[in-house]
CSV table of C-alpha atoms and ligand atoms in Angstrom, one decimal:
chain,number,residue,atom,x,y,z
A,1,MET,CA,66.3,106.6,170.7
A,2,ALA,CA,62.8,105.4,169.8
A,3,ALA,CA,61.4,106.3,166.3
A,4,PRO,CA,58.3,108.5,166.7
A,5,GLU,CA,55.9,105.9,165.3
A,6,GLU,CA,57.0,103.4,167.9
A,7,SER,CA,55.7,105.6,170.7
A,8,VAL,CA,52.8,107.3,168.9
A,9,VAL,CA,51.1,104.7,166.7
A,10,HIS,CA,49.1,102.0,168.4
A,11,GLY,CA,47.8,98.9,166.5
A,12,SER,CA,44.9,96.7,167.5
A,13,LYS,CA,45.7,94.6,170.5
A,14,ALA,CA,45.1,91.0,169.5
A,15,PRO,CA,47.0,88.3,171.5
A,16,GLY,CA,50.2,87.1,169.8
A,17,LYS,CA,49.7,89.5,166.9
A,18,ALA,CA,52.2,92.1,165.9
A,19,GLU,CA,51.3,95.7,166.7
A,20,ALA,CA,52.3,98.8,164.9
A,21,LYS,CA,54.8,99.7,167.6
A,22,ASP,CA,56.7,96.4,166.7
A,23,LEU,CA,57.5,97.7,163.2
A,24,PRO,CA,61.0,99.0,163.3
A,25,ALA,CA,62.1,102.2,161.5
A,26,VAL,CA,63.9,101.7,158.3
A,27,ASP,CA,67.2,102.8,159.8
A,28,ARG,CA,66.9,100.3,162.6
A,29,LEU,CA,66.2,97.5,160.1
A,30,LEU,CA,69.3,98.4,158.1
A,31,ARG,CA,71.5,98.3,161.1
A,32,LEU,CA,70.7,94.6,161.8
A,33,PRO,CA,73.9,92.5,161.4
A,34,ALA,CA,72.3,90.2,158.8
A,35,VAL,CA,71.2,93.3,156.8
A,36,ALA,CA,74.5,95.0,157.1
A,37,ALA,CA,76.0,91.9,155.4
A,38,LEU,CA,73.4,92.2,152.6
A,39,ILE,CA,74.3,95.9,152.2
A,40,GLU,CA,78.0,94.9,151.9
A,41,THR,CA,77.3,92.8,148.8
A,42,GLN,CA,74.3,94.5,147.2
A,43,GLY,CA,74.9,98.1,148.1
A,44,HIS,CA,73.0,100.5,150.3
A,45,ARG,CA,70.6,102.1,147.8
A,46,LEU,CA,68.8,98.9,146.7
A,47,VAL,CA,68.7,97.4,150.2
A,48,ALA,CA,67.3,100.6,151.7
A,49,ASP,CA,64.7,100.9,148.9
A,50,GLU,CA,63.5,97.4,149.5
A,51,ALA,CA,63.6,97.8,153.3
A,52,ARG,CA,61.2,100.8,153.0
A,53,ALA,CA,59.0,98.8,150.6
A,54,LEU,CA,59.0,95.8,152.9
A,55,LEU,CA,57.9,97.8,155.9
A,56,GLU,CA,55.2,99.6,153.9
A,57,SER,CA,53.9,96.3,152.7
A,58,LEU,CA,53.8,95.0,156.3
A,59,ARG,CA,52.1,98.0,157.9
A,60,PRO,CA,48.5,97.4,156.7
A,61,ARG,CA,48.7,93.8,157.6
A,62,VAL,CA,50.0,94.7,161.1
A,63,LEU,CA,47.2,97.3,161.5
A,64,ALA,CA,44.7,94.6,160.5
A,65,ALA,CA,46.2,92.4,163.2
A,66,GLU,CA,47.0,89.7,160.6
A,67,LEU,CA,50.7,89.2,161.4
A,68,ALA,CA,52.1,87.1,164.2
A,69,ARG,CA,54.6,88.9,166.4
A,70,GLU,CA,57.4,86.5,165.2
A,71,ALA,CA,57.0,87.8,161.6
A,72,LEU,CA,58.6,91.1,162.8
A,73,ALA,CA,61.5,89.4,164.7
A,74,PRO,CA,64.8,90.7,163.4
A,75,GLU,CA,65.8,87.4,161.7
A,76,ALA,CA,62.4,87.1,160.0
A,77,LEU,CA,62.6,90.7,158.7
A,78,ALA,CA,66.2,90.3,157.5
A,79,ALA,CA,65.2,87.1,155.7
A,80,ALA,CA,62.2,88.8,154.1
A,81,LEU,CA,64.3,91.7,153.1
A,82,GLU,CA,67.0,89.4,151.5
A,83,ALA,CA,64.2,87.6,149.6
A,84,ARG,CA,62.9,90.9,148.2
A,85,VAL,CA,66.4,92.0,147.2
A,86,GLN,CA,67.1,88.7,145.4
A,87,ALA,CA,63.7,88.8,143.7
A,88,ARG,CA,64.5,92.4,142.4
A,89,LEU,CA,67.8,91.2,141.1
A,90,ALA,CA,66.5,88.0,139.5
A,91,SER,CA,66.4,88.1,135.7
A,92,ARG,CA,63.0,88.1,134.0
A,93,MET,CA,64.6,86.2,131.1
A,94,ARG,CA,65.0,82.6,132.2
A,95,ALA,CA,66.4,79.4,130.9
A,96,VAL,CA,63.6,76.8,130.5
A,97,LEU,CA,63.3,73.2,129.5
A,98,ASN,CA,61.4,72.9,126.2
A,99,LEU,CA,59.4,69.7,126.4
A,100,THR,CA,56.8,70.9,124.0
A,101,GLY,CA,58.0,68.7,121.2
A,102,THR,CA,58.5,71.7,118.9
A,103,VAL,CA,62.2,71.9,118.3
A,104,ILE,CA,62.4,75.5,116.8
A,105,HIS,CA,59.9,77.1,119.2
A,106,THR,CA,59.5,80.8,118.5
A,107,ASN,CA,58.1,81.6,122.0
A,108,LEU,CA,61.0,79.7,123.5
A,109,GLY,CA,63.8,81.5,121.6
A,110,ARG,CA,64.0,79.4,118.4
A,111,ALA,CA,67.3,77.8,117.5
A,112,LEU,CA,69.9,77.0,120.2
A,113,LEU,CA,73.3,78.3,119.5
A,114,ALA,CA,76.2,76.0,118.8
A,115,ASP,CA,79.1,75.9,121.3
A,116,SER,CA,81.4,77.5,118.8
A,117,ALA,CA,78.9,80.4,118.3
A,118,LEU,CA,78.7,80.9,122.1
A,119,GLN,CA,82.4,80.9,122.4
A,120,GLN,CA,82.8,83.4,119.6
A,121,LEU,CA,80.1,85.6,121.1
A,122,LEU,CA,81.9,85.7,124.4
A,123,THR,CA,85.3,86.3,122.9
A,124,MET,CA,84.1,89.1,120.5
A,125,MET,CA,82.0,90.9,123.1
A,126,ALA,CA,84.7,90.9,125.8
A,127,GLY,CA,86.6,93.6,124.0
A,128,PRO,CA,87.0,95.6,120.8
A,129,ASN,CA,87.0,93.7,117.5
A,130,ASN,CA,87.3,94.4,113.7
A,131,LEU,CA,83.5,94.8,113.2
A,132,GLU,CA,84.0,97.6,110.7
A,133,TYR,CA,87.7,97.8,110.4
A,134,ASP,CA,89.8,96.3,107.6
A,135,LEU,CA,92.8,94.6,109.2
A,136,ALA,CA,94.6,94.3,105.8
A,137,THR,CA,94.5,98.0,104.9
A,138,GLY,CA,94.0,99.6,108.4
A,139,GLY,CA,91.1,101.5,107.0
A,140,ARG,CA,87.3,101.4,107.4
A,141,GLY,CA,85.6,98.1,106.7
A,142,ASP,CA,82.1,96.9,106.2
A,143,ARG,CA,80.4,94.6,108.7
A,144,ASP,CA,79.0,92.6,105.8
A,145,ASP,CA,82.5,91.7,104.7
A,146,LEU,CA,82.8,89.4,107.7
A,147,ILE,CA,80.3,87.0,106.4
A,148,GLU,CA,79.6,87.8,102.7
A,149,GLY,CA,82.3,85.5,101.3
A,150,LEU,CA,81.1,82.6,103.5
A,151,LEU,CA,77.5,83.1,102.6
A,152,CYS,CA,78.4,83.2,98.9
A,153,GLU,CA,80.4,80.0,99.2
A,154,LEU,CA,77.6,78.2,100.9
A,155,THR,CA,74.8,79.3,98.6
A,156,GLY,CA,76.5,80.0,95.3
A,157,ALA,CA,75.3,83.6,95.4
A,158,GLU,CA,77.3,86.5,93.9
A,159,ALA,CA,76.7,88.7,96.9
A,160,ALA,CA,75.1,88.7,100.3
A,161,THR,CA,74.1,91.0,103.1
A,162,VAL,CA,72.5,90.5,106.5
A,163,VAL,CA,69.9,92.4,108.6
A,164,ASN,CA,68.2,92.1,111.9
A,165,ASN,CA,65.8,89.3,111.0
A,166,ASN,CA,64.0,87.8,107.9
A,167,ALA,CA,61.0,90.1,108.3
A,168,ALA,CA,63.5,93.0,107.9
A,169,ALA,CA,65.1,91.2,105.0
A,170,VAL,CA,61.8,91.0,103.2
A,171,LEU,CA,60.8,94.6,104.0
A,172,LEU,CA,64.1,96.0,102.9
A,173,SER,CA,64.3,93.9,99.7
A,174,ILE,CA,60.8,95.1,98.6
A,175,ALA,CA,61.6,98.7,99.6
A,176,ALA,CA,64.9,98.8,97.8
A,177,LEU,CA,64.0,96.9,94.7
A,178,ALA,CA,60.3,97.8,94.2
A,179,ALA,CA,59.3,100.9,96.1
A,180,ALA,CA,62.4,102.7,95.0
A,181,HIS,CA,62.0,101.6,91.4
A,182,PRO,CA,61.7,104.6,89.0
A,183,GLY,CA,59.2,102.9,86.6
A,184,GLY,CA,56.6,101.8,89.0
A,185,ARG,CA,56.1,100.0,92.3
A,186,GLU,CA,54.0,97.0,91.5
A,187,VAL,CA,55.0,93.7,93.0
A,188,ILE,CA,53.3,90.6,91.6
A,189,VAL,CA,52.6,87.8,94.1
A,190,SER,CA,50.4,84.7,93.8
A,191,ARG,CA,47.1,84.8,95.8
A,192,GLY,CA,48.1,81.4,97.3
A,193,GLU,CA,51.2,82.9,98.8
A,194,LEU,CA,49.9,86.0,100.8
A,195,VAL,CA,51.0,84.6,104.1
A,196,GLU,CA,50.7,85.8,107.6
A,197,ILE,CA,53.7,84.7,109.6
A,198,GLY,CA,52.4,85.8,112.9
A,199,GLY,CA,51.8,89.1,114.7
A,200,ALA,CA,51.6,91.9,112.2
A,201,PHE,CA,53.8,90.2,109.5
A,202,ARG,CA,51.2,89.8,106.7
A,203,MET,CA,52.4,90.0,103.2
A,204,PRO,CA,49.9,92.7,102.0
A,205,ASP,CA,50.8,94.9,105.0
A,206,VAL,CA,54.5,94.4,104.5
A,207,MET,CA,54.1,95.5,100.9
A,208,ALA,CA,52.3,98.6,102.0
A,209,SER,CA,54.8,99.5,104.7
A,210,ALA,CA,57.6,99.0,102.2
A,211,GLY,CA,55.9,101.5,99.9
A,212,ALA,CA,55.1,98.9,97.1
A,213,THR,CA,51.8,98.1,95.4
A,214,LEU,CA,50.7,94.5,95.7
A,215,VAL,CA,49.4,93.0,92.6
A,216,GLU,CA,47.7,89.6,93.3
A,217,VAL,CA,47.5,87.0,90.6
A,218,GLY,CA,45.9,83.6,90.3
A,219,THR,CA,43.5,82.2,92.9
A,220,THR,CA,44.0,80.8,96.4
A,221,ASN,CA,44.6,77.3,95.1
A,222,ARG,CA,45.8,77.7,91.5
A,223,THR,CA,48.2,80.2,89.9
A,224,HIS,CA,49.7,79.7,86.4
A,225,ALA,CA,52.7,81.2,84.6
A,226,ARG,CA,50.2,83.1,82.3
A,227,ASP,CA,48.8,84.8,85.4
A,228,TYR,CA,52.2,86.4,86.2
A,229,ALA,CA,53.0,87.1,82.6
A,230,GLY,CA,49.6,88.8,82.0
A,231,ALA,CA,50.0,91.1,85.0
A,232,ILE,CA,53.4,92.5,83.9
A,233,ASN,CA,53.1,96.1,82.7
A,234,ALA,CA,55.2,99.3,82.7
A,235,ARG,CA,54.6,99.8,86.4
A,236,THR,CA,55.8,96.4,87.4
A,237,ALA,CA,58.9,96.5,89.6
A,238,MET,CA,59.4,92.9,90.6
A,239,LEU,CA,58.0,89.4,90.9
A,240,MET,CA,57.9,87.7,94.2
A,241,LYS,CA,57.6,84.1,95.5
A,242,VAL,CA,56.7,83.6,99.2
A,243,HIS,CA,57.3,80.2,100.8
A,244,THR,CA,54.1,79.1,102.4
A,245,SER,CA,56.0,78.0,105.5
A,246,ASN,CA,53.2,77.7,108.0
A,247,TYR,CA,50.3,76.2,105.9
A,248,GLN,CA,49.7,74.0,103.0
A,249,VAL,CA,47.2,74.2,100.2
A,250,GLN,CA,46.1,70.7,99.3
A,251,GLY,CA,43.9,69.1,96.6
A,252,PHE,CA,43.4,70.8,93.2
A,253,THR,CA,46.4,73.1,93.3
A,254,ALA,CA,48.9,74.6,91.0
A,255,ALA,CA,51.8,76.9,91.7
A,256,VAL,CA,54.6,78.2,89.4
A,257,ASP,CA,58.0,77.1,90.4
A,258,GLU,CA,61.0,79.4,90.4
A,259,ALA,CA,62.7,77.9,87.4
A,260,THR,CA,59.5,78.7,85.3
A,261,LEU,CA,59.1,82.1,86.8
A,262,ALA,CA,62.7,83.4,86.5
A,263,PRO,CA,62.7,83.6,82.6
A,264,ILE,CA,59.4,85.4,82.7
A,265,ALA,CA,60.8,88.0,85.1
A,266,HIS,CA,64.1,88.3,83.2
A,267,GLU,CA,62.4,88.7,79.8
A,268,HIS,CA,61.0,92.0,81.2
A,269,GLY,CA,64.2,93.0,83.0
A,270,LEU,CA,62.6,92.4,86.4
A,271,PRO,CA,64.0,90.8,89.5
A,272,LEU,CA,62.5,87.7,90.9
A,273,VAL,CA,62.7,87.7,94.7
A,274,SER,CA,61.9,84.7,96.9
A,275,ASP,CA,61.2,84.8,100.7
A,276,LEU,CA,62.0,81.3,101.9
A,277,GLY,CA,61.3,81.9,105.5
A,278,SER,CA,63.3,79.1,107.1
A,279,GLY,CA,65.6,78.0,104.3
A,280,ALA,CA,67.8,75.1,105.0
A,281,LEU,CA,71.4,75.2,103.8
A,282,VAL,CA,71.6,71.4,103.8
A,283,ASP,CA,69.2,68.9,102.4
A,284,LEU,CA,67.2,67.6,105.4
A,285,ALA,CA,66.1,64.5,103.4
A,286,GLN,CA,69.5,62.9,104.0
A,287,TRP,CA,68.5,62.4,107.6
A,288,GLY,CA,65.0,61.2,106.7
A,289,LEU,CA,63.5,64.6,107.6
A,290,PRO,CA,61.0,66.3,105.4
A,291,ARG,CA,62.6,68.5,102.7
A,292,GLU,CA,62.7,72.2,103.1
A,293,PRO,CA,63.6,74.4,100.1
A,294,MET,CA,67.3,75.6,100.0
A,295,PRO,CA,68.5,79.1,99.0
A,296,GLN,CA,71.2,77.5,96.8
A,297,GLU,CA,68.5,75.7,94.8
A,298,MET,CA,66.5,78.9,94.4
A,299,LEU,CA,69.5,80.8,93.1
A,300,ALA,CA,70.4,78.0,90.7
A,301,ALA,CA,66.8,78.1,89.4
A,302,GLY,CA,67.3,81.7,88.5
A,303,VAL,CA,65.9,83.6,91.5
A,304,ASP,CA,67.7,86.9,91.8
A,305,VAL,CA,67.3,87.6,95.5
A,306,VAL,CA,66.6,85.0,98.3
A,307,THR,CA,65.8,85.9,101.9
A,308,PHE,CA,65.8,83.6,104.9
A,309,SER,CA,66.0,83.5,108.7
A,310,GLY,CA,69.1,83.0,110.8
A,311,ASP,CA,67.4,81.3,113.8
A,312,LYS,CA,65.1,78.8,112.1
A,313,LEU,CA,66.6,75.7,110.4
A,314,LEU,CA,69.9,77.5,109.9
A,315,GLY,CA,70.4,77.0,113.7
A,316,GLY,CA,72.0,80.4,114.4
A,317,PRO,CA,71.1,83.7,116.0
A,318,GLN,CA,68.2,86.0,115.0
A,319,ALA,CA,69.2,87.3,111.5
A,320,GLY,CA,67.8,88.0,108.1
A,321,LEU,CA,70.0,86.7,105.3
A,322,ILE,CA,69.8,88.2,101.8
A,323,VAL,CA,71.7,86.5,99.0
A,324,GLY,CA,71.6,86.9,95.2
A,325,ARG,CA,72.8,88.9,92.2
A,326,ARG,CA,75.5,91.4,92.9
A,327,ASP,CA,73.7,94.5,91.4
A,328,TYR,CA,70.5,93.9,93.4
A,329,ILE,CA,72.3,93.1,96.6
A,330,GLN,CA,74.3,96.3,96.1
A,331,ARG,CA,71.0,98.3,95.7
A,332,ILE,CA,69.7,96.7,98.9
A,333,ARG,CA,72.8,97.4,100.8
A,334,LYS,CA,72.9,101.1,99.7
A,335,PHE,CA,69.2,101.7,100.5
A,336,PRO,CA,68.9,104.0,103.6
A,337,MET,CA,66.6,101.7,105.4
A,338,LYS,CA,69.4,99.1,105.6
A,339,ARG,CA,71.2,101.3,108.3
A,340,ALA,CA,68.1,101.1,110.5
A,341,LEU,CA,67.7,97.3,110.1
A,342,ARG,CA,71.4,96.4,110.3
A,343,MET,CA,72.6,93.5,112.4
A,344,SER,CA,74.2,94.1,115.8
A,345,LYS,CA,77.7,92.8,116.4
A,346,LEU,CA,76.4,90.2,118.9
A,347,PRO,CA,74.3,88.1,116.5
A,348,LEU,CA,76.8,88.8,113.7
A,349,ALA,CA,79.6,87.1,115.7
A,350,ALA,CA,77.3,84.1,116.4
A,351,LEU,CA,76.1,84.0,112.8
A,352,GLU,CA,79.6,83.8,111.4
A,353,ALA,CA,80.5,81.0,113.7
A,354,THR,CA,77.3,79.1,112.9
A,355,LEU,CA,77.9,79.5,109.1
A,356,ARG,CA,81.5,78.2,109.5
A,357,LEU,CA,80.0,74.9,110.9
A,358,TYR,CA,78.5,74.4,107.4
A,359,LEU,CA,82.0,74.1,106.0
A,360,ARG,CA,82.0,70.7,107.7
A,361,PRO,CA,78.6,69.4,106.6
A,362,ASP,CA,79.2,65.8,107.7
A,363,ARG,CA,79.8,67.1,111.3
A,364,LEU,CA,76.6,69.2,111.5
A,365,THR,CA,74.4,66.8,113.3
A,366,ARG,CA,77.0,66.7,116.0
A,367,ASP,CA,77.9,70.4,116.1
A,368,LEU,CA,74.7,72.2,115.4
A,369,PRO,CA,72.2,71.8,118.3
A,370,THR,CA,69.1,72.3,116.1
A,371,LEU,CA,70.1,69.5,113.7
A,372,ARG,CA,71.3,67.3,116.5
A,373,LEU,CA,67.8,67.5,118.2
A,374,LEU,CA,66.0,67.1,114.9
A,375,THR,CA,68.0,63.9,114.0
A,376,ARG,CA,68.0,62.4,117.5
A,377,PRO,CA,67.4,58.7,117.1
A,378,LEU,CA,63.9,57.7,118.2
A,379,ALA,CA,65.3,54.8,120.2
A,380,GLU,CA,67.4,57.2,122.2
A,381,ILE,CA,64.4,59.4,123.0
A,382,GLU,CA,62.4,56.4,124.1
A,383,ALA,CA,65.1,55.1,126.3
A,384,GLN,CA,65.3,58.5,128.0
A,385,ALA,CA,61.6,58.6,128.6
A,386,GLN,CA,61.8,55.0,130.1
A,387,ARG,CA,64.6,56.2,132.4
A,388,LEU,CA,62.6,59.2,133.6
A,389,GLN,CA,59.3,57.5,134.1
A,390,PRO,CA,59.8,55.9,137.5
A,391,ALA,CA,61.2,59.1,139.1
A,392,LEU,CA,58.5,61.3,137.8
A,393,ALA,CA,55.8,58.8,138.7
A,394,GLN,CA,57.2,58.7,142.3
A,395,ALA,CA,57.3,62.5,142.5
A,396,LEU,CA,53.7,62.9,141.3
A,397,ALA,CA,52.1,59.9,143.2
A,398,PRO,CA,49.4,59.5,144.3
A,399,HIS,CA,47.7,62.4,142.5
A,400,TYR,CA,49.0,61.7,139.0
A,401,THR,CA,50.0,58.7,136.9
A,402,VAL,CA,52.9,58.8,134.5
A,403,ALA,CA,53.3,56.7,131.3
A,404,VAL,CA,55.9,56.5,128.6
A,405,ALA,CA,54.2,57.2,125.3
A,406,PRO,CA,54.9,57.7,121.6
A,407,MET,CA,54.2,61.2,120.5
A,408,LEU,CA,54.4,63.5,117.4
A,409,GLY,CA,56.5,66.6,117.6
A,410,GLN,CA,57.3,69.2,115.0
A,411,ILE,CA,60.2,71.1,113.6
A,412,GLY,CA,58.5,74.4,114.4
A,413,SER,CA,58.8,78.1,113.5
A,414,GLY,CA,56.7,77.7,110.4
A,415,SER,CA,59.0,75.0,109.0
A,416,LEU,CA,57.1,72.1,107.4
A,417,PRO,CA,53.8,72.7,109.2
A,418,VAL,CA,52.1,69.5,108.1
A,419,GLU,CA,54.9,67.0,108.8
A,420,ARG,CA,55.2,65.6,112.3
A,421,LEU,CA,58.3,64.2,114.0
A,422,PRO,CA,57.9,60.8,115.5
A,423,SER,CA,59.1,61.2,119.1
A,424,ALA,CA,58.6,59.8,122.6
A,425,GLY,CA,58.0,61.2,126.1
A,426,LEU,CA,55.9,61.1,129.2
A,427,THR,CA,52.2,61.6,129.6
A,428,VAL,CA,50.9,62.6,133.0
A,429,ALA,CA,47.2,62.0,133.9
A,430,PRO,CA,45.4,63.1,137.1
A,431,VAL,CA,44.0,60.4,139.3
A,432,GLY,CA,40.6,60.3,140.9
A,433,VAL,CA,39.4,63.8,140.0
A,434,GLY,CA,36.6,62.8,137.6
A,435,LYS,CA,35.9,64.5,134.3
A,436,ARG,CA,35.2,67.9,135.9
A,437,GLY,CA,38.4,68.1,137.9
A,438,LEU,CA,40.7,67.2,135.1
A,439,GLY,CA,41.3,70.6,133.7
A,440,THR,CA,42.1,72.1,137.2
A,441,ALA,CA,44.4,69.2,138.0
A,442,LEU,CA,46.3,69.5,134.7
A,443,GLU,CA,46.5,73.3,135.1
A,444,ARG,CA,47.8,72.9,138.7
A,445,LEU,CA,50.5,70.6,137.4
A,446,SER,CA,51.6,72.8,134.5
A,447,VAL,CA,51.7,75.8,136.9
A,448,ALA,CA,54.0,73.8,139.3
A,449,LEU,CA,56.2,72.8,136.4
A,450,ARG,CA,56.5,76.3,135.2
A,451,GLY,CA,57.2,77.5,138.7
A,452,LEU,CA,60.4,75.4,139.1
A,453,PRO,CA,63.8,77.1,139.2
A,454,LEU,CA,64.3,75.7,135.7
A,455,PRO,CA,60.8,76.0,134.4
A,456,VAL,CA,59.5,72.9,132.5
A,457,ILE,CA,57.2,73.7,129.5
A,458,GLY,CA,55.0,70.9,128.2
A,459,ARG,CA,51.6,70.9,126.6
A,460,ILE,CA,48.1,69.8,127.6
A,461,ALA,CA,46.0,67.7,125.2
A,462,GLU,CA,43.6,64.9,125.4
A,463,ASP,CA,43.2,65.1,129.2
A,464,ARG,CA,46.9,64.7,129.7
A,465,LEU,CA,50.1,66.7,130.1
A,466,TRP,CA,52.6,65.7,127.4
A,467,LEU,CA,56.3,66.0,128.0
A,468,ASP,CA,58.2,65.3,124.8
A,469,CYS,CA,61.8,64.2,125.5
A,470,ARG,CA,63.3,65.1,122.2
A,471,CYS,CA,64.8,68.4,123.3
A,472,LEU,CA,65.6,67.3,126.9
A,473,ASP,CA,69.4,67.7,127.0
A,474,GLN,CA,69.5,68.5,130.7
A,475,GLU,CA,68.3,65.2,132.1
A,476,ALA,CA,70.1,65.6,135.5
A,477,ALA,CA,68.6,69.1,135.9
A,478,PHE,CA,65.2,67.7,135.2
A,479,LEU,CA,65.6,65.0,137.8
A,480,ALA,CA,67.0,67.3,140.4
A,481,GLN,CA,63.8,69.3,140.3
A,482,LEU,CA,61.5,66.5,141.1
A,483,GLY,CA,61.8,67.0,144.9
A,484,PRO,CA,60.8,70.7,144.6
A,485,LEU,CA,58.0,69.7,142.2
A,486,SER,CA,56.6,67.2,144.6
A,487,GLU,CA,56.6,69.8,147.4
A,488,ALA,CA,55.0,72.4,145.2
A,489,LEU,CA,52.1,70.0,144.5
A,490,GLN,CA,51.7,69.1,148.2
A,491,GLY,CA,51.3,72.8,149.2
B,501,PLP,C1,59.5,83.1,109.6
B,501,PLP,C2,59.3,83.8,108.3
B,501,PLP,C3,59.5,85.1,108.1
B,501,PLP,C4,60.0,86.0,109.2
B,501,PLP,O1,61.2,85.7,109.6
B,501,PLP,P1,61.9,86.2,111.0
B,501,PLP,O2,63.2,85.7,111.0
B,501,PLP,O3,61.0,85.6,112.0
B,501,PLP,O4,61.8,87.7,111.0
B,501,PLP,C5,59.2,85.7,106.8
B,501,PLP,N1,58.7,84.9,105.8
B,501,PLP,C6,58.5,83.6,106.0
B,501,PLP,C7,58.0,82.8,104.8
B,501,PLP,C8,58.8,83.0,107.2
B,501,PLP,O5,58.5,81.7,107.3
């Protein structure tokens, strides 16, 4: 039985071109043996929807006599349909190769989880767990209990709690300790520390949304102890230090360190809160890396509450860690906003496993991917670049040349913005395009690299594409894609 459109609709009659009467009805397309097999695995609903959409997308092209008759052959239609179904099912979130040279790259998902954290995630998510259940008493538990002891042990804090991310930790700490303060809501911060982390996270705005009143003291480059002391009055609720994690003020500068500020705060019965941003739990200087302030040092210097991120230098999942004095942590934990910002069981499982790795500090550069990448020996990175150079050069010839080059990477995510990490990798330069064709040729190459099954992300600078090898763990996967890369650039 012919579908009505097959007998009624007539397309233009161009030789070799498909006509409207060649377009099958949806039902007929679904009955093709290849399509029946597709329905068997993917189900009728999705395949039928895509079959309808495929035919609709073909119709105008058929009417415009753009399509060869072969494009409507059963095998061609079945293949096109399968491709559409696969594309619908393909995840938008994709694994990529980070060859940007920035180890903790916020846009590329920040810290990579350790194997033990991945294992723990899988095990804990596969079934029920004791997230809020006390196995000793058989009664209700608190999810904070799963990691509080460990965090206290690692930082020397009296108490600890965790929330969704560090932005939440800062917001919650200010709201609970300052905005909810009966005397007044003023929070004193140095003008040199009013950071913008990115997006809408700007210290003055965070203060406002937390319901606190920002009191700026000092100047952009210099703030003294007397500036803080002079600003304290009956309405003051707390003093705050913010780590200037993504910029540095240089030259004629002065800042008040935590050890100096803590007694000033305590004299007036006020808490001193420090937002560390990244916050390393181990001293990075032991591996020749630039130093990053540590929460345990801040607490030892007299800071009452320290907040830091889970997925920056700590090397874990997205999380906001809050450690400090028991009474203040208790107020933070009991504040209603905490419930809205609480951590989910997924990152919590991964965070606990990550923190446990710190119990073996001398194994961290092996077990914690972030530290392993940051401490990768330069000679090893150079050797890798040397190994990859001939293969990439061959894949990109004759349109591009490839050279091994020293390069400077960075830790990333606002950690130590000025310090660079000596690294090595490959630079790719277009051949024979002249000054004016350079941009287009480089753009074409980075588009092709991003279009690979495992997208490769580099960066363009100084008329070259730079591929930093520091974070290239999957060397075989990179090499396996050179054939497809070469093809993509021919097309
Ligand atoms: C990164 C950072 C934040 C925000 O932390 P997230 O974990 O990204 O929410 C806040 N303060 C400082 C100083 C930071 O560096």
